[in-house]
JSON list of C-alpha atoms in Angstrom, two decimals:
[
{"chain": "K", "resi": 1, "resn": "UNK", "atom": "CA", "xyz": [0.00, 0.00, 0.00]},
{"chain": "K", "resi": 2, "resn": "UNK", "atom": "CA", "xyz": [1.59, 3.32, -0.99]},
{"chain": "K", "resi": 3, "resn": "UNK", "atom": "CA", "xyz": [1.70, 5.60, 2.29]},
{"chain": "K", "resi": 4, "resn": "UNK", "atom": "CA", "xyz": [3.06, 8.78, 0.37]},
{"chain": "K", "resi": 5, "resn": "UNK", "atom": "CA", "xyz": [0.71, 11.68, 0.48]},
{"chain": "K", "resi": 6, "resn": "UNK", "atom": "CA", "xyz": [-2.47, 11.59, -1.97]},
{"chain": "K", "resi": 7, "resn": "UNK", "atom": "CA", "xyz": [-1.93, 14.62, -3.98]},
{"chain": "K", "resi": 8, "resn": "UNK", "atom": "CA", "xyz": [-5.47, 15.51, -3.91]},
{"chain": "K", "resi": 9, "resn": "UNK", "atom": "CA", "xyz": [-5.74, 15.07, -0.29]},
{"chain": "K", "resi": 10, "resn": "UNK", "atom": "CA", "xyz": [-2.35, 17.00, 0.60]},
{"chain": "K", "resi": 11, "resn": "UNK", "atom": "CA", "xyz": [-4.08, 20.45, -1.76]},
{"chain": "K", "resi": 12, "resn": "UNK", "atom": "CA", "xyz": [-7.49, 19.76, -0.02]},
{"chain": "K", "resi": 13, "resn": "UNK", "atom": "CA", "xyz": [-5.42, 20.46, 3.13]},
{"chain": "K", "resi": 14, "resn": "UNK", "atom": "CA", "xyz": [-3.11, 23.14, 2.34]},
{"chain": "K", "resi": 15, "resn": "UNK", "atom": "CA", "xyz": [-6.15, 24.36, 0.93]},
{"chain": "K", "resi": 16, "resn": "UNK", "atom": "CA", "xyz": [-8.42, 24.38, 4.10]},
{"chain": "K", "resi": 17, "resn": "UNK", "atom": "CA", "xyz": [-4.59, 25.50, 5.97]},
{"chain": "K", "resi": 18, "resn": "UNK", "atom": "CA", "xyz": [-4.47, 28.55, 3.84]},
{"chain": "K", "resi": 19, "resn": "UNK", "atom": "CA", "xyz": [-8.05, 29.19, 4.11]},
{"chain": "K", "resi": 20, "resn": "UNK", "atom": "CA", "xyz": [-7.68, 29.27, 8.33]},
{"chain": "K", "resi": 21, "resn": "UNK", "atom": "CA", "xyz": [-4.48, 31.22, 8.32]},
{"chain": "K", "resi": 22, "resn": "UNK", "atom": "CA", "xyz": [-6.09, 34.02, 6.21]},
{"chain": "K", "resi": 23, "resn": "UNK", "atom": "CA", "xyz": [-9.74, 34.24, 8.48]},
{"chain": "K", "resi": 24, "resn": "UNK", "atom": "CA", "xyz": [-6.86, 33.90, 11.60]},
{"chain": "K", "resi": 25, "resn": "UNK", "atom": "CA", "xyz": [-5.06, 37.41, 10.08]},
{"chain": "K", "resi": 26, "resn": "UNK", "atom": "CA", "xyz": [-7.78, 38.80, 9.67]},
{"chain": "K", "resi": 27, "resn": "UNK", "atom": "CA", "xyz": [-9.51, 38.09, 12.62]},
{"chain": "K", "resi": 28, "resn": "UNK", "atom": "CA", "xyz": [-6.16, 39.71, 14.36]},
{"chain": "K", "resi": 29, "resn": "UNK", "atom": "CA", "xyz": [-5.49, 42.42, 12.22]},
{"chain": "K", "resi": 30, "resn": "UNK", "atom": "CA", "xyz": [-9.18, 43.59, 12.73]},
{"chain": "K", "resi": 31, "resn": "UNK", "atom": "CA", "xyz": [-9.11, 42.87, 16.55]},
{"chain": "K", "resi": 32, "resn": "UNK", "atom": "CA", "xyz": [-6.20, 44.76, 16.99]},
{"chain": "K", "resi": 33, "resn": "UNK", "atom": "CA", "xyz": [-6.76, 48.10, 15.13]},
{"chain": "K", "resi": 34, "resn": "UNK", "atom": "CA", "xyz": [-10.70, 48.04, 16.39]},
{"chain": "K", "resi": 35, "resn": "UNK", "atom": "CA", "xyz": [-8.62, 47.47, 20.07]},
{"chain": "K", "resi": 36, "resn": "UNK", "atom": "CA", "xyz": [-6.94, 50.87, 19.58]},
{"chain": "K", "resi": 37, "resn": "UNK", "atom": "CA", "xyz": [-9.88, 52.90, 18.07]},
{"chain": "K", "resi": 38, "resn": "UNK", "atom": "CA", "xyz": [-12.00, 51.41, 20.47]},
{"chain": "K", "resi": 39, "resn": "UNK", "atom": "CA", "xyz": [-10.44, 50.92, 24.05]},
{"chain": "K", "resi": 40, "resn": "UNK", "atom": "CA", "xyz": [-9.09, 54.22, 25.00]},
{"chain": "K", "resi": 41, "resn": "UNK", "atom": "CA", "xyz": [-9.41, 53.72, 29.07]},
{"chain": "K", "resi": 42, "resn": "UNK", "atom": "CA", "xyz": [-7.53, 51.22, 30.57]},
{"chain": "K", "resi": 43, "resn": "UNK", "atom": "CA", "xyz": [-9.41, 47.73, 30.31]},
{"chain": "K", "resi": 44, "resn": "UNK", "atom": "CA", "xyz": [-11.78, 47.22, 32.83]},
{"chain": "K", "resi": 45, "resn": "UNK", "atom": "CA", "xyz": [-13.62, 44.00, 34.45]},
{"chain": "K", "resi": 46, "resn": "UNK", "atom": "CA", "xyz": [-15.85, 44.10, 31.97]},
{"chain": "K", "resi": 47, "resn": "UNK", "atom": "CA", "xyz": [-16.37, 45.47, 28.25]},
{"chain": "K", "resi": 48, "resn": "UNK", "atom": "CA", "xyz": [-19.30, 48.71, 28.41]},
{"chain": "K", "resi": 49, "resn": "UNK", "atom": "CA", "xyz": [-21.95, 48.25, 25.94]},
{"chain": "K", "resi": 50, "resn": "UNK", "atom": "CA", "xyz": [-20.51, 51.05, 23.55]},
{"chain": "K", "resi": 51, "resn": "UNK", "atom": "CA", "xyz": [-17.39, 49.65, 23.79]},
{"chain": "K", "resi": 52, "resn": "UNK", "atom": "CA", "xyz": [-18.43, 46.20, 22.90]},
{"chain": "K", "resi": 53, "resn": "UNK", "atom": "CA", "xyz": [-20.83, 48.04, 20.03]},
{"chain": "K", "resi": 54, "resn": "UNK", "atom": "CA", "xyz": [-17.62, 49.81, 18.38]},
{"chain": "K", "resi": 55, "resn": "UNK", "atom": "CA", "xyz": [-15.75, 46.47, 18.27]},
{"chain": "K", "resi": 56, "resn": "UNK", "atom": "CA", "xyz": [-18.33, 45.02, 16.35]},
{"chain": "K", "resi": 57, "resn": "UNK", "atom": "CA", "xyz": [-19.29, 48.47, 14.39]},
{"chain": "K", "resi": 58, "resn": "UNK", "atom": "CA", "xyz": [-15.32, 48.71, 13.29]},
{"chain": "K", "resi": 59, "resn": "UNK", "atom": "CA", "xyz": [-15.40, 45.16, 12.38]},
{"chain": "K", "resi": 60, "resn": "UNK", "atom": "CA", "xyz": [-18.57, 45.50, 10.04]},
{"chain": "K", "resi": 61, "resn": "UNK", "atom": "CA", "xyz": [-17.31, 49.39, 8.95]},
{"chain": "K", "resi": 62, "resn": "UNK", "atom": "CA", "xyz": [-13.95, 48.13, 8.33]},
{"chain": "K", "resi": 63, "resn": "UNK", "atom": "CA", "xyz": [-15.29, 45.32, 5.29]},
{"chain": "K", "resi": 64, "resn": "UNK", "atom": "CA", "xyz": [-17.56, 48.11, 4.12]},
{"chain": "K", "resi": 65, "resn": "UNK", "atom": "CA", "xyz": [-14.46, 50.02, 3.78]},
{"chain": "K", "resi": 66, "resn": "UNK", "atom": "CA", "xyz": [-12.19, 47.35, 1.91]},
{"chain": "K", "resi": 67, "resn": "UNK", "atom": "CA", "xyz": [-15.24, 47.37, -0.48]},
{"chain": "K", "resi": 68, "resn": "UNK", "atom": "CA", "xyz": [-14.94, 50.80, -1.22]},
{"chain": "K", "resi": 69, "resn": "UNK", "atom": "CA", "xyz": [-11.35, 50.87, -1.57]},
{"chain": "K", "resi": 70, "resn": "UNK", "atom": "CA", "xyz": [-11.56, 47.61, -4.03]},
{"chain": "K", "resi": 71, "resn": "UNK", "atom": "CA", "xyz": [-14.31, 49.53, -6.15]},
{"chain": "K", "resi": 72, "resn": "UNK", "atom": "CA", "xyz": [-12.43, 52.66, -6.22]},
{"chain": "K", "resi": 73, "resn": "UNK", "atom": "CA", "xyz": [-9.01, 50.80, -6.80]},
{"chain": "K", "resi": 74, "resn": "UNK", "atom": "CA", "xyz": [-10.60, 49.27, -10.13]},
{"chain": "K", "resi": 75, "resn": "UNK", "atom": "CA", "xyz": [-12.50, 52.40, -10.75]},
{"chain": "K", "resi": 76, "resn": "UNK", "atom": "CA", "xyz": [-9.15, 53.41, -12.27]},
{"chain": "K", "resi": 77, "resn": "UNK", "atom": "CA", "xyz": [-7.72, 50.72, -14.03]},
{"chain": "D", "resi": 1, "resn": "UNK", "atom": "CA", "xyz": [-11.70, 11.66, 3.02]},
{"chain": "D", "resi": 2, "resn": "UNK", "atom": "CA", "xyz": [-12.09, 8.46, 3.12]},
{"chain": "D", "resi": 3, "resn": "UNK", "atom": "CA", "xyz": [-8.47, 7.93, 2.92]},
{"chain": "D", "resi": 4, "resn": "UNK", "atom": "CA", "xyz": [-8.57, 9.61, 7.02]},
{"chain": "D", "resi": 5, "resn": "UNK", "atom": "CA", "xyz": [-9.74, 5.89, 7.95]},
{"chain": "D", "resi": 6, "resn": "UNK", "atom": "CA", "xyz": [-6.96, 3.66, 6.53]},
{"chain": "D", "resi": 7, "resn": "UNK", "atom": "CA", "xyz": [-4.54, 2.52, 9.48]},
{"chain": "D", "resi": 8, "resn": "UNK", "atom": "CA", "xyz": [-1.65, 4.54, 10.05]},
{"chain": "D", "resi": 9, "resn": "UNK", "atom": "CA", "xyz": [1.38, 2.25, 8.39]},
{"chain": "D", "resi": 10, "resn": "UNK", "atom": "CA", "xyz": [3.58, 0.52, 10.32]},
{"chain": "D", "resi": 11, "resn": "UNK", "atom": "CA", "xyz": [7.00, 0.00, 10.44]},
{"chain": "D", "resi": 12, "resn": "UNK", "atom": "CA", "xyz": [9.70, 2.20, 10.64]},
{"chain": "D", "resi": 13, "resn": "UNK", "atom": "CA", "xyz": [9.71, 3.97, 7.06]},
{"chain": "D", "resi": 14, "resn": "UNK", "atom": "CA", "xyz": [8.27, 7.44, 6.49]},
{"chain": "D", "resi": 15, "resn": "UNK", "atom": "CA", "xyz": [5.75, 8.88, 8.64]},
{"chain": "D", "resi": 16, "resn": "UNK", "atom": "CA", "xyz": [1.99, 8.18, 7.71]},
{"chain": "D", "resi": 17, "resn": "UNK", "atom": "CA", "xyz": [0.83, 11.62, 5.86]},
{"chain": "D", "resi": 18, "resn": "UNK", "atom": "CA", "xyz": [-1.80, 11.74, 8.22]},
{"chain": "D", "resi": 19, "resn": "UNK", "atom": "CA", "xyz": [0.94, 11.99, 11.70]},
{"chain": "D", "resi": 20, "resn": "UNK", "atom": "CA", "xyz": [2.39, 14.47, 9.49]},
{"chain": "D", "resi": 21, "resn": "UNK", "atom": "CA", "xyz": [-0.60, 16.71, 8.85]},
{"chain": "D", "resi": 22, "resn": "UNK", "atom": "CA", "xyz": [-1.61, 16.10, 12.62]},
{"chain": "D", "resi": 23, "resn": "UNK", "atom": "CA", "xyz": [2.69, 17.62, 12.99]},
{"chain": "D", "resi": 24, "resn": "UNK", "atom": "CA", "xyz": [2.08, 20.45, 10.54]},
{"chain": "D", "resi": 25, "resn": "UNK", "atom": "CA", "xyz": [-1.26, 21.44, 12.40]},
{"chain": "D", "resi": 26, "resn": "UNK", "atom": "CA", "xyz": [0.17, 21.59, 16.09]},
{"chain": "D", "resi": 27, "resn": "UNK", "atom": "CA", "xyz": [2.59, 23.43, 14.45]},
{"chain": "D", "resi": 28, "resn": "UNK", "atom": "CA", "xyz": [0.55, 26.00, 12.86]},
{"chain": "D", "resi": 29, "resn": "UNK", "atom": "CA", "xyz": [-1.25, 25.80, 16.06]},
{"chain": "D", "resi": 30, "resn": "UNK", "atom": "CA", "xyz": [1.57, 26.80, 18.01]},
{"chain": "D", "resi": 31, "resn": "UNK", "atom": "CA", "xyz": [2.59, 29.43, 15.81]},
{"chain": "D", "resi": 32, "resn": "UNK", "atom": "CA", "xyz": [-0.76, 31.36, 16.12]},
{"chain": "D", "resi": 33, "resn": "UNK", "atom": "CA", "xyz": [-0.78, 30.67, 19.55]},
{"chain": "D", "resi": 34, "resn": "UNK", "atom": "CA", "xyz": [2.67, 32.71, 19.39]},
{"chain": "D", "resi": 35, "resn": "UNK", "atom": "CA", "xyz": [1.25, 35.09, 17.67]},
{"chain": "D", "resi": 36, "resn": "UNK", "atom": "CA", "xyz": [-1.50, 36.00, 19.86]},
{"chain": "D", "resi": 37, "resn": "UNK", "atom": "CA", "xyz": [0.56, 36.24, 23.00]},
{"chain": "D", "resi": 38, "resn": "UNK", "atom": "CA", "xyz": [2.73, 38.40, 21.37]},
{"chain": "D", "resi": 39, "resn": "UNK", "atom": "CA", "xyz": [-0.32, 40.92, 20.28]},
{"chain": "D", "resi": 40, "resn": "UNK", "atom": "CA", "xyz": [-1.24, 40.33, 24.05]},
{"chain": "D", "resi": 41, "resn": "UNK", "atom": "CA", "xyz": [1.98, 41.35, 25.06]},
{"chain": "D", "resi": 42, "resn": "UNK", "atom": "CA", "xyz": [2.12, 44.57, 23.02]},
{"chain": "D", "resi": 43, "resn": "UNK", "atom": "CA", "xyz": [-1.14, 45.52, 23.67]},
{"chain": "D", "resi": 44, "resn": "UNK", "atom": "CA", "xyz": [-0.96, 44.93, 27.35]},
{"chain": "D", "resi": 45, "resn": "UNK", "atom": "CA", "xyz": [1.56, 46.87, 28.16]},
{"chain": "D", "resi": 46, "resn": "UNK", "atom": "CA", "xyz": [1.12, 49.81, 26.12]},
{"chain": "D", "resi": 47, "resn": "UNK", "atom": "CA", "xyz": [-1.92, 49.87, 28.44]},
{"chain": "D", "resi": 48, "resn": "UNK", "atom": "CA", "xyz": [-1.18, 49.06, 31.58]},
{"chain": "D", "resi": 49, "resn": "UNK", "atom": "CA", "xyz": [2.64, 49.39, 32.23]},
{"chain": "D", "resi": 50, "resn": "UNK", "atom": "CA", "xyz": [2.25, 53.52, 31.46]},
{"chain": "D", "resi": 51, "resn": "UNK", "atom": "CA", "xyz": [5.08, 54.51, 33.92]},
{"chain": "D", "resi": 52, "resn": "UNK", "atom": "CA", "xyz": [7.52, 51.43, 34.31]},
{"chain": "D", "resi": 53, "resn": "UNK", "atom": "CA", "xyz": [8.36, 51.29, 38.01]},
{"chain": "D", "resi": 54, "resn": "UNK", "atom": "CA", "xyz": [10.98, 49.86, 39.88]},
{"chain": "D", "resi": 55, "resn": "UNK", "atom": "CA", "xyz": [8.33, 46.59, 39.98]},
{"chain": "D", "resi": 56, "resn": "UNK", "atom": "CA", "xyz": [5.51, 45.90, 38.95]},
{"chain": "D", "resi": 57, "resn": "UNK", "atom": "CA", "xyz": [2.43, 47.25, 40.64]},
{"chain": "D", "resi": 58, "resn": "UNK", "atom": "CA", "xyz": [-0.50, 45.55, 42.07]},
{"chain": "D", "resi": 59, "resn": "UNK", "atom": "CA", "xyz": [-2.56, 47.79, 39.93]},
{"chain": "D", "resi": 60, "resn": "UNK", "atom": "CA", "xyz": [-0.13, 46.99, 37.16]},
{"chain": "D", "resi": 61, "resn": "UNK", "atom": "CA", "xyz": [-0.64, 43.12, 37.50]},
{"chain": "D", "resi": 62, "resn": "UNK", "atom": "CA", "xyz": [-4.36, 43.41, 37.27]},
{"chain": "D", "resi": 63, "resn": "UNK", "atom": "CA", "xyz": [-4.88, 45.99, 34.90]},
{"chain": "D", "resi": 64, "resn": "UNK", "atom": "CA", "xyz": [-2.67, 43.22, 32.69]},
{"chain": "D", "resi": 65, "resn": "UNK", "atom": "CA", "xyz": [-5.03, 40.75, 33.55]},
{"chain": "D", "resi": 66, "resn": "UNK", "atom": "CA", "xyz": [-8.13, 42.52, 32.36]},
{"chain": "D", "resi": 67, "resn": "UNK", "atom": "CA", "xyz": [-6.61, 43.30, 29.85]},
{"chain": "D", "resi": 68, "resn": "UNK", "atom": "CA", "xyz": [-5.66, 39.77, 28.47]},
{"chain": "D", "resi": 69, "resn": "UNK", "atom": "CA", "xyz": [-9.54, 39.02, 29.65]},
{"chain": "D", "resi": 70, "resn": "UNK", "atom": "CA", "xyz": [-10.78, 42.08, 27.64]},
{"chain": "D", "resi": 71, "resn": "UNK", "atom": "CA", "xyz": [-9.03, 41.21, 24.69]},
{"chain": "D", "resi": 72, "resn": "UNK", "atom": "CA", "xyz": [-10.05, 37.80, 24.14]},
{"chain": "D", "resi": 73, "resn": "UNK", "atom": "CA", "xyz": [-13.03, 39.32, 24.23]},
{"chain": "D", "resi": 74, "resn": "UNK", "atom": "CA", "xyz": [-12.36, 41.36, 21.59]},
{"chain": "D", "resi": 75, "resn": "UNK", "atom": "CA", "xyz": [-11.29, 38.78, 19.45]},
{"chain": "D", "resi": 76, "resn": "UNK", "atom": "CA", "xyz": [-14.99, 37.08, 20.27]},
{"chain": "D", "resi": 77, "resn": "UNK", "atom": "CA", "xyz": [-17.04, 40.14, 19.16]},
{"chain": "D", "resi": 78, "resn": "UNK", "atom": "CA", "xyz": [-14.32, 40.91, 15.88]},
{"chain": "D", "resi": 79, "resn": "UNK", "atom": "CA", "xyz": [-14.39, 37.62, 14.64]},
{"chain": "D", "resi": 80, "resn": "UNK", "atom": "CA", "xyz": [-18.62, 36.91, 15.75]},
{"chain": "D", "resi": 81, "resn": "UNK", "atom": "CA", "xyz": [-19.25, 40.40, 13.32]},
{"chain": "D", "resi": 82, "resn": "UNK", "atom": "CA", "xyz": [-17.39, 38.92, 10.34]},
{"chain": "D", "resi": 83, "resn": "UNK", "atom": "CA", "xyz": [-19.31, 35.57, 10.41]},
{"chain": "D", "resi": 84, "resn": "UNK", "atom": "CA", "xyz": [-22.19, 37.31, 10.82]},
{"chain": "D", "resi": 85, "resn": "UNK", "atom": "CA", "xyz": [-21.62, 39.11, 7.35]},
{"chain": "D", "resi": 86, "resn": "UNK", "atom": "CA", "xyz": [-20.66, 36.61, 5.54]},
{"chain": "D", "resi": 87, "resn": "UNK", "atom": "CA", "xyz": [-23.68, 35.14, 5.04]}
]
């Protein structure tokens, strides 16, 4: 029986791999800018509803905004 | 994936390709995990540690724990809002 790596298999893999990394950046990248606009007090025990609102607001607002950008970006090609 | 269910081989030649995609994801896993603490760390301090004493503070210490707390949390609400778009 051959015990090398089904090619198939091994892209289905990478595939789903490459897939997590990029929601795992993202998920970072947006957690840690919406952090900064969002947090300006030291933490405290617990998260006040409008700062728990503008996480999720700058989440949303910030794929709205990649949107735009994209449109506008091929807007001038 | 049917392939998932055949019997790792035995004997002492190569590794099965499934031990080493279980390797390659504890790796991965232990990268992120790197990753995040590292975030934690910058985050955290720029926070808490605001006037870097000759320790650290009681206040210090548990400011850094709220904030590791509060920014988990963050990660929960970021990542919950972009599933809940993408549908």
């Amino acid at each position: 029986m051959d015990s090398s790596l089904n090619t198939s298999e091994f892209q289905q893999f990478v595939q789903q791999e490459s897939q997590k990394a990029m929601v795992n950046e993202m998920v970072a990248k947006l957690t840690s800018a919406c952090w900064d606009k969002c947090i300006t007090s030291t933490p405290g025990s617990k998260f006040s509803s409008s700062e728990s609102a503008c996480l999720h607001n700058c989440a949303l607002r910030y794929l709205d905004m990649s949107m735009l950008i994209m449109q506008r970006f091929q807007s001038m090609q | 994936m049917d392939t998932f269910s055949s019997p790792p081989s035995s004997g002492s030649t190569s590794p099965s390709p499934e031990a080493m995609m279980d390797q390659l994801q504890t790796q991965l896993a232990q990268a992120y995990a790197q990753e995040f603490l590292e975030t934690l760390r910058a985050k955290c301090f720029e926070k808490c540690i605001t006037k870097p004493g000759s320790s650290l503070s009681g206040s210090e210490s548990s400011c850094i724990s709220r904030c590791v707390d509060r920014y988990i949390e963050a990660t929960g609400i970021v990542s919950r809002a972009l599933f809940s778009r993408q549908r």
